[in-house]
């Protein structure tokens, strides 16, 4: 990795755009720079008439370790030109206003913007897919996982009811969502498959080829037919309450951030990447 290497790589393979998160040193932890680079990549794929399908994947050992809560390039206090909505710049705003403006843009807003990209998007997941990483996989139309993939949303440990794009009950069912969130523990790819959260589990060595060949077969279908089909299924999901549910949980999420900031030192209940890792090791054992 050099300082000039992009945090998101964009390539094409025939009619398929390959969007690769590229902070392998940090498990592709998502800072705002990466968020806007992802948005740029998806925008580019949407605009290019030659691109018919998109694959989202991660460089290095993991898909995504989640939102950046501890790398040297954490950039929560940096302004970026907003793309997802019309919220004003969060920098310098007091209390809950700053968090609400920022997360409305870079988390819930961006995820919704990407979910509505009218071309098929496949998540190619290997290694860690944790917390904010789930949001990135869930906005894709479906998920192909390697046999080494694992999933967790441990933010209840911060007193927070799940990540900002609260799709849990819709992608895994309400009872599984509660257990998944209450424990915050990892589930492996096979369990995610049995819950219906991922579509396929393939050997790690076959993941890239399997996902690309699936994307290429999809890419041969009529463009408008794919766009209408995507819209049809997304609408059905929203009629099952996902969009309205997410809006209401976003309020609970921000109540939790505000509570943490009111009673403690910060909105994450004093947790960072290291303390979350240590707490998980204490409770689950292992590495
Ligand atoms: Zn948040």
CSV table of C-alpha atoms and ligand atoms in Angstrom, one decimal:
chain,number,residue,atom,x,y,z
A,1,UNK,CA,0.0,0.0,0.0
A,2,UNK,CA,1.3,3.4,-0.9
A,3,UNK,CA,-0.3,6.7,0.1
A,4,UNK,CA,-1.4,7.2,-3.5
A,5,UNK,CA,-3.1,3.9,-3.9
A,6,UNK,CA,-6.9,4.4,-4.2
A,7,UNK,CA,-9.1,3.3,-1.2
A,8,UNK,CA,-11.5,1.8,-3.8
A,9,UNK,CA,-10.3,0.2,-7.1
A,10,UNK,CA,-12.5,0.2,-10.2
A,11,UNK,CA,-12.0,-2.3,-13.0
A,12,UNK,CA,-14.1,-4.0,-15.6
A,13,UNK,CA,-14.2,-7.5,-16.9
A,14,UNK,CA,-16.3,-7.5,-20.0
A,15,UNK,CA,-19.8,-6.2,-19.0
A,16,UNK,CA,-19.0,-6.5,-15.3
A,17,UNK,CA,-17.7,-3.7,-13.1
A,18,UNK,CA,-15.5,-4.8,-10.3
A,19,UNK,CA,-15.5,-2.4,-7.3
A,20,UNK,CA,-12.9,-3.4,-4.8
A,21,UNK,CA,-12.5,-1.8,-1.3
A,22,UNK,CA,-8.8,-1.3,-0.9
A,23,UNK,CA,-7.7,-0.7,2.6
A,24,UNK,CA,-6.4,-4.2,3.2
A,25,UNK,CA,-4.1,-3.2,6.0
A,26,UNK,CA,-7.2,-2.3,8.1
A,27,UNK,CA,-9.5,-5.0,6.9
A,28,UNK,CA,-11.1,-2.5,4.5
A,29,UNK,CA,-12.5,-0.5,7.5
A,30,UNK,CA,-14.8,2.1,5.9
A,31,UNK,CA,-13.9,5.7,6.5
A,32,UNK,CA,-15.6,8.6,4.8
A,33,UNK,CA,-13.0,8.7,2.1
A,34,UNK,CA,-13.9,5.1,1.2
A,35,UNK,CA,-17.6,5.9,1.4
A,36,UNK,CA,-17.3,8.7,-1.2
A,37,UNK,CA,-14.9,6.6,-3.4
A,38,UNK,CA,-17.5,3.8,-3.3
A,39,UNK,CA,-20.2,6.2,-4.3
A,40,UNK,CA,-18.0,7.4,-7.2
A,41,UNK,CA,-17.4,3.9,-8.3
A,42,UNK,CA,-21.1,3.0,-8.3
A,43,UNK,CA,-22.0,6.2,-10.1
A,44,UNK,CA,-19.4,5.3,-12.7
A,45,UNK,CA,-20.8,1.8,-13.1
A,46,UNK,CA,-24.3,3.1,-13.4
A,47,UNK,CA,-23.4,5.6,-16.1
A,48,UNK,CA,-21.3,3.3,-18.3
A,49,UNK,CA,-23.6,1.7,-20.9
A,50,UNK,CA,-21.1,-1.1,-21.3
A,51,UNK,CA,-21.5,-2.2,-17.7
A,52,UNK,CA,-24.5,-4.5,-17.1
A,53,UNK,CA,-23.7,-5.9,-13.6
A,54,UNK,CA,-21.4,-5.0,-10.7
A,55,UNK,CA,-19.5,-7.0,-8.1
A,56,UNK,CA,-18.5,-5.4,-4.8
A,57,UNK,CA,-15.6,-7.1,-3.0
A,58,UNK,CA,-12.7,-6.4,-0.7
A,59,UNK,CA,-8.9,-6.6,-1.2
A,60,UNK,CA,-6.7,-8.6,1.2
A,61,UNK,CA,-7.9,-11.0,3.9
A,62,UNK,CA,-11.4,-9.5,4.6
A,63,UNK,CA,-14.4,-8.1,2.9
A,64,UNK,CA,-15.0,-5.4,5.5
A,65,UNK,CA,-14.1,-4.9,9.2
A,66,UNK,CA,-16.9,-2.3,9.4
A,67,UNK,CA,-16.9,1.4,10.0
A,68,UNK,CA,-13.6,3.0,10.7
A,69,UNK,CA,-13.5,3.4,14.5
A,70,UNK,CA,-9.8,3.4,15.1
A,71,UNK,CA,-7.4,3.6,12.1
A,72,UNK,CA,-5.0,6.5,11.6
A,73,UNK,CA,-7.1,7.7,8.6
A,74,UNK,CA,-10.4,7.9,10.6
A,75,UNK,CA,-12.0,11.0,9.2
A,76,UNK,CA,-15.2,11.6,11.0
A,77,UNK,CA,-14.4,15.3,11.5
A,78,UNK,CA,-13.7,15.9,7.8
A,79,UNK,CA,-16.1,17.6,5.4
A,80,UNK,CA,-17.0,16.0,2.1
A,81,UNK,CA,-19.3,17.3,-0.7
A,82,UNK,CA,-22.6,15.5,0.1
A,83,UNK,CA,-24.1,13.2,-2.4
A,84,UNK,CA,-26.8,11.1,-0.7
A,85,UNK,CA,-29.2,13.9,0.4
A,86,UNK,CA,-29.4,17.5,1.4
A,87,UNK,CA,-28.2,17.3,4.9
A,88,UNK,CA,-25.8,20.1,5.7
A,89,UNK,CA,-22.2,19.5,6.6
A,90,UNK,CA,-21.9,17.9,10.0
A,91,UNK,CA,-18.5,19.4,10.9
A,92,UNK,CA,-18.6,21.8,13.8
A,93,UNK,CA,-22.3,21.2,14.6
A,94,UNK,CA,-23.2,20.6,18.3
A,95,UNK,CA,-24.3,17.4,19.9
A,96,UNK,CA,-26.7,15.1,18.2
A,97,UNK,CA,-27.0,17.5,15.2
A,98,UNK,CA,-23.5,16.6,14.0
A,99,UNK,CA,-24.0,12.8,14.3
A,100,UNK,CA,-27.5,12.9,12.7
A,101,UNK,CA,-26.3,15.0,9.8
A,102,UNK,CA,-23.2,12.8,9.2
A,103,UNK,CA,-24.9,9.4,9.6
A,104,UNK,CA,-27.9,10.4,7.5
A,105,UNK,CA,-25.5,11.1,4.7
A,106,UNK,CA,-22.6,8.6,4.9
A,107,UNK,CA,-24.4,5.6,6.4
A,108,UNK,CA,-28.2,5.4,5.9
A,109,UNK,CA,-28.3,7.8,3.0
A,110,UNK,CA,-25.4,6.3,1.0
A,111,UNK,CA,-26.6,2.7,1.6
A,112,UNK,CA,-30.1,3.6,0.3
A,113,UNK,CA,-28.6,5.4,-2.7
A,114,UNK,CA,-26.5,2.3,-3.6
A,115,UNK,CA,-29.4,-0.1,-3.0
A,116,UNK,CA,-31.3,1.7,-5.7
A,117,UNK,CA,-28.6,1.5,-8.3
A,118,UNK,CA,-30.6,0.2,-11.2
A,119,UNK,CA,-28.1,-2.5,-12.3
A,120,UNK,CA,-27.6,-5.8,-10.5
A,121,UNK,CA,-24.9,-5.7,-7.7
A,122,UNK,CA,-23.4,-8.9,-6.2
A,123,UNK,CA,-21.5,-8.9,-2.9
A,124,UNK,CA,-18.5,-11.1,-3.0
A,125,UNK,CA,-17.7,-11.7,0.6
A,126,UNK,CA,-14.7,-13.4,2.2
A,127,UNK,CA,-13.2,-13.2,5.7
A,128,UNK,CA,-14.8,-10.6,8.0
A,129,UNK,CA,-18.1,-8.9,7.3
A,130,UNK,CA,-18.6,-7.0,10.5
A,131,UNK,CA,-21.1,-4.3,11.5
A,132,UNK,CA,-20.8,-1.6,8.9
A,133,UNK,CA,-19.5,-4.3,6.5
A,134,UNK,CA,-23.0,-6.0,6.8
A,135,UNK,CA,-24.5,-2.8,5.4
A,136,UNK,CA,-22.3,-2.9,2.3
A,137,UNK,CA,-23.2,-6.6,1.7
A,138,UNK,CA,-26.9,-6.1,2.4
A,139,UNK,CA,-27.3,-3.2,-0.1
A,140,UNK,CA,-26.2,-5.6,-2.8
A,141,UNK,CA,-28.8,-7.7,-4.5
A,142,UNK,CA,-27.4,-10.9,-3.3
A,143,UNK,CA,-24.4,-12.3,-1.5
A,144,UNK,CA,-21.9,-15.0,-2.6
A,145,UNK,CA,-19.7,-16.0,0.4
A,146,UNK,CA,-16.5,-17.9,0.6
A,147,UNK,CA,-16.3,-20.7,3.1
A,148,UNK,CA,-14.1,-18.6,5.3
A,149,UNK,CA,-16.6,-15.7,5.6
A,150,UNK,CA,-18.0,-14.7,8.9
A,151,UNK,CA,-20.6,-12.1,9.9
A,152,UNK,CA,-21.4,-10.2,13.1
A,153,UNK,CA,-23.0,-7.0,14.4
A,154,UNK,CA,-21.5,-6.5,17.9
A,155,UNK,CA,-22.7,-2.9,18.4
A,156,UNK,CA,-25.1,-3.8,21.2
A,157,UNK,CA,-21.9,-3.8,23.3
A,158,UNK,CA,-21.9,-0.1,22.7
A,159,UNK,CA,-25.5,0.1,23.8
A,160,UNK,CA,-26.6,0.7,20.2
A,161,UNK,CA,-29.4,-1.4,18.6
A,162,UNK,CA,-27.6,-2.5,15.5
A,163,UNK,CA,-25.9,-0.7,12.6
A,164,UNK,CA,-27.5,2.3,10.8
A,165,UNK,CA,-28.9,0.4,7.8
A,166,UNK,CA,-31.1,-1.8,10.0
A,167,UNK,CA,-32.0,-4.6,7.6
A,168,UNK,CA,-31.4,-7.4,10.2
A,169,UNK,CA,-35.1,-8.6,10.6
A,170,UNK,CA,-35.7,-8.6,6.9
A,171,UNK,CA,-32.5,-10.4,5.8
A,172,UNK,CA,-32.4,-13.1,8.5
A,173,UNK,CA,-35.8,-13.1,10.2
A,174,UNK,CA,-36.8,-11.5,13.5
A,175,UNK,CA,-35.8,-14.2,16.0
A,176,UNK,CA,-32.5,-14.8,14.4
A,177,UNK,CA,-31.9,-11.0,14.3
A,178,UNK,CA,-32.5,-10.8,18.0
A,179,UNK,CA,-30.1,-13.6,18.8
A,180,UNK,CA,-27.5,-12.2,16.3
A,181,UNK,CA,-27.7,-8.8,17.9
A,182,UNK,CA,-28.1,-9.8,21.6
A,183,UNK,CA,-24.9,-12.0,21.4
A,184,UNK,CA,-23.0,-9.9,18.8
A,185,UNK,CA,-21.1,-13.1,18.1
A,186,UNK,CA,-19.8,-14.3,14.7
A,187,UNK,CA,-21.8,-16.6,12.5
A,188,UNK,CA,-20.0,-18.5,9.8
A,189,UNK,CA,-20.9,-18.7,6.2
A,190,UNK,CA,-22.8,-22.0,6.5
A,191,UNK,CA,-25.0,-20.6,9.2
A,192,UNK,CA,-25.6,-17.4,7.2
A,193,UNK,CA,-26.6,-19.7,4.2
A,194,UNK,CA,-29.0,-21.7,6.4
A,195,UNK,CA,-30.6,-18.4,7.5
A,196,UNK,CA,-31.1,-17.3,3.9
A,197,UNK,CA,-28.8,-14.3,4.4
A,198,UNK,CA,-26.4,-15.4,1.7
A,199,UNK,CA,-27.1,-17.2,-1.6
A,200,UNK,CA,-24.1,-19.4,-2.0
A,201,UNK,CA,-21.1,-20.6,-0.1
A,202,UNK,CA,-18.1,-21.6,-2.2
A,203,UNK,CA,-14.5,-22.6,-1.5
A,204,UNK,CA,-12.3,-19.5,-1.0
A,205,UNK,CA,-10.2,-20.4,-4.0
A,206,UNK,CA,-13.3,-20.5,-6.3
A,207,UNK,CA,-15.0,-17.3,-4.9
A,208,UNK,CA,-13.8,-14.8,-7.5
A,209,UNK,CA,-14.4,-17.0,-10.5
A,210,UNK,CA,-17.8,-18.2,-9.3
A,211,UNK,CA,-19.0,-14.6,-8.6
A,212,UNK,CA,-17.7,-13.2,-11.8
A,213,UNK,CA,-19.2,-16.0,-14.0
A,214,UNK,CA,-22.6,-15.4,-12.2
A,215,UNK,CA,-22.3,-11.7,-12.8
A,216,UNK,CA,-21.4,-12.3,-16.5
A,217,UNK,CA,-24.5,-14.5,-17.0
A,218,UNK,CA,-26.7,-11.9,-15.5
A,219,UNK,CA,-25.0,-9.2,-17.6
A,220,UNK,CA,-26.3,-11.0,-20.7
A,221,UNK,CA,-29.9,-10.3,-19.7
A,222,UNK,CA,-31.8,-7.3,-21.0
A,223,UNK,CA,-30.7,-4.1,-19.2
A,224,UNK,CA,-34.2,-2.7,-18.6
A,225,UNK,CA,-35.6,-6.1,-17.6
A,226,UNK,CA,-32.9,-6.3,-14.9
A,227,UNK,CA,-33.6,-2.8,-13.7
A,228,UNK,CA,-37.3,-3.4,-13.5
A,229,UNK,CA,-36.8,-6.7,-11.7
A,230,UNK,CA,-34.6,-5.1,-9.2
A,231,UNK,CA,-37.1,-2.4,-8.6
A,232,UNK,CA,-39.9,-4.9,-8.2
A,233,UNK,CA,-38.1,-6.9,-5.6
A,234,UNK,CA,-36.9,-3.8,-3.7
A,235,UNK,CA,-40.4,-2.5,-3.7
A,236,UNK,CA,-41.7,-5.8,-2.3
A,237,UNK,CA,-39.1,-5.6,0.5
A,238,UNK,CA,-40.2,-2.1,1.3
A,239,UNK,CA,-43.8,-3.3,1.4
A,240,UNK,CA,-42.7,-5.8,3.9
A,241,UNK,CA,-41.8,-2.8,6.1
A,242,UNK,CA,-38.1,-2.6,5.6
A,243,UNK,CA,-37.9,1.1,4.6
A,244,UNK,CA,-40.3,2.4,7.3
A,245,UNK,CA,-38.7,0.0,9.9
A,246,UNK,CA,-35.3,1.4,9.1
A,247,UNK,CA,-36.4,4.9,9.5
A,248,UNK,CA,-37.8,4.2,12.9
A,249,UNK,CA,-34.8,2.3,14.1
A,250,UNK,CA,-32.5,5.1,12.8
A,251,UNK,CA,-34.2,7.3,15.5
A,252,UNK,CA,-33.4,4.6,18.2
A,253,UNK,CA,-29.9,4.4,16.9
A,254,UNK,CA,-29.4,8.1,17.4
A,255,UNK,CA,-31.1,8.0,20.8
A,256,UNK,CA,-28.4,5.4,21.8
A,257,UNK,CA,-25.6,7.6,20.4
A,258,UNK,CA,-26.9,10.6,22.3
A,259,UNK,CA,-27.4,8.6,25.5
A,260,UNK,CA,-23.8,7.4,25.3
A,261,UNK,CA,-22.6,10.9,24.8
A,262,UNK,CA,-24.7,12.3,27.7
A,263,UNK,CA,-23.7,9.7,30.3
A,264,UNK,CA,-20.1,9.0,29.1
A,265,UNK,CA,-17.2,10.3,27.1
A,266,UNK,CA,-18.4,9.7,23.6
A,267,UNK,CA,-21.2,8.4,21.4
A,268,UNK,CA,-19.7,4.9,21.2
A,269,UNK,CA,-19.8,4.2,25.0
A,270,UNK,CA,-16.0,4.6,25.1
A,271,UNK,CA,-15.5,1.6,22.7
A,272,UNK,CA,-13.0,1.5,19.8
A,273,UNK,CA,-11.7,-1.2,17.5
A,274,UNK,CA,-9.2,-2.5,20.0
A,275,UNK,CA,-11.7,-2.6,23.0
A,276,UNK,CA,-14.3,-4.3,20.9
A,277,UNK,CA,-11.8,-6.9,19.8
A,278,UNK,CA,-10.6,-7.5,23.4
A,279,UNK,CA,-14.2,-7.8,24.7
A,280,UNK,CA,-15.0,-10.3,22.0
A,281,UNK,CA,-11.9,-12.4,22.8
A,282,UNK,CA,-12.9,-12.3,26.5
A,283,UNK,CA,-16.4,-13.5,25.8
A,284,UNK,CA,-15.9,-15.9,22.9
A,285,UNK,CA,-12.2,-16.9,23.3
A,286,UNK,CA,-10.1,-17.5,20.2
A,287,UNK,CA,-8.4,-14.8,18.1
B,1,LIG,ZN1,-24.2,5.4,14.3
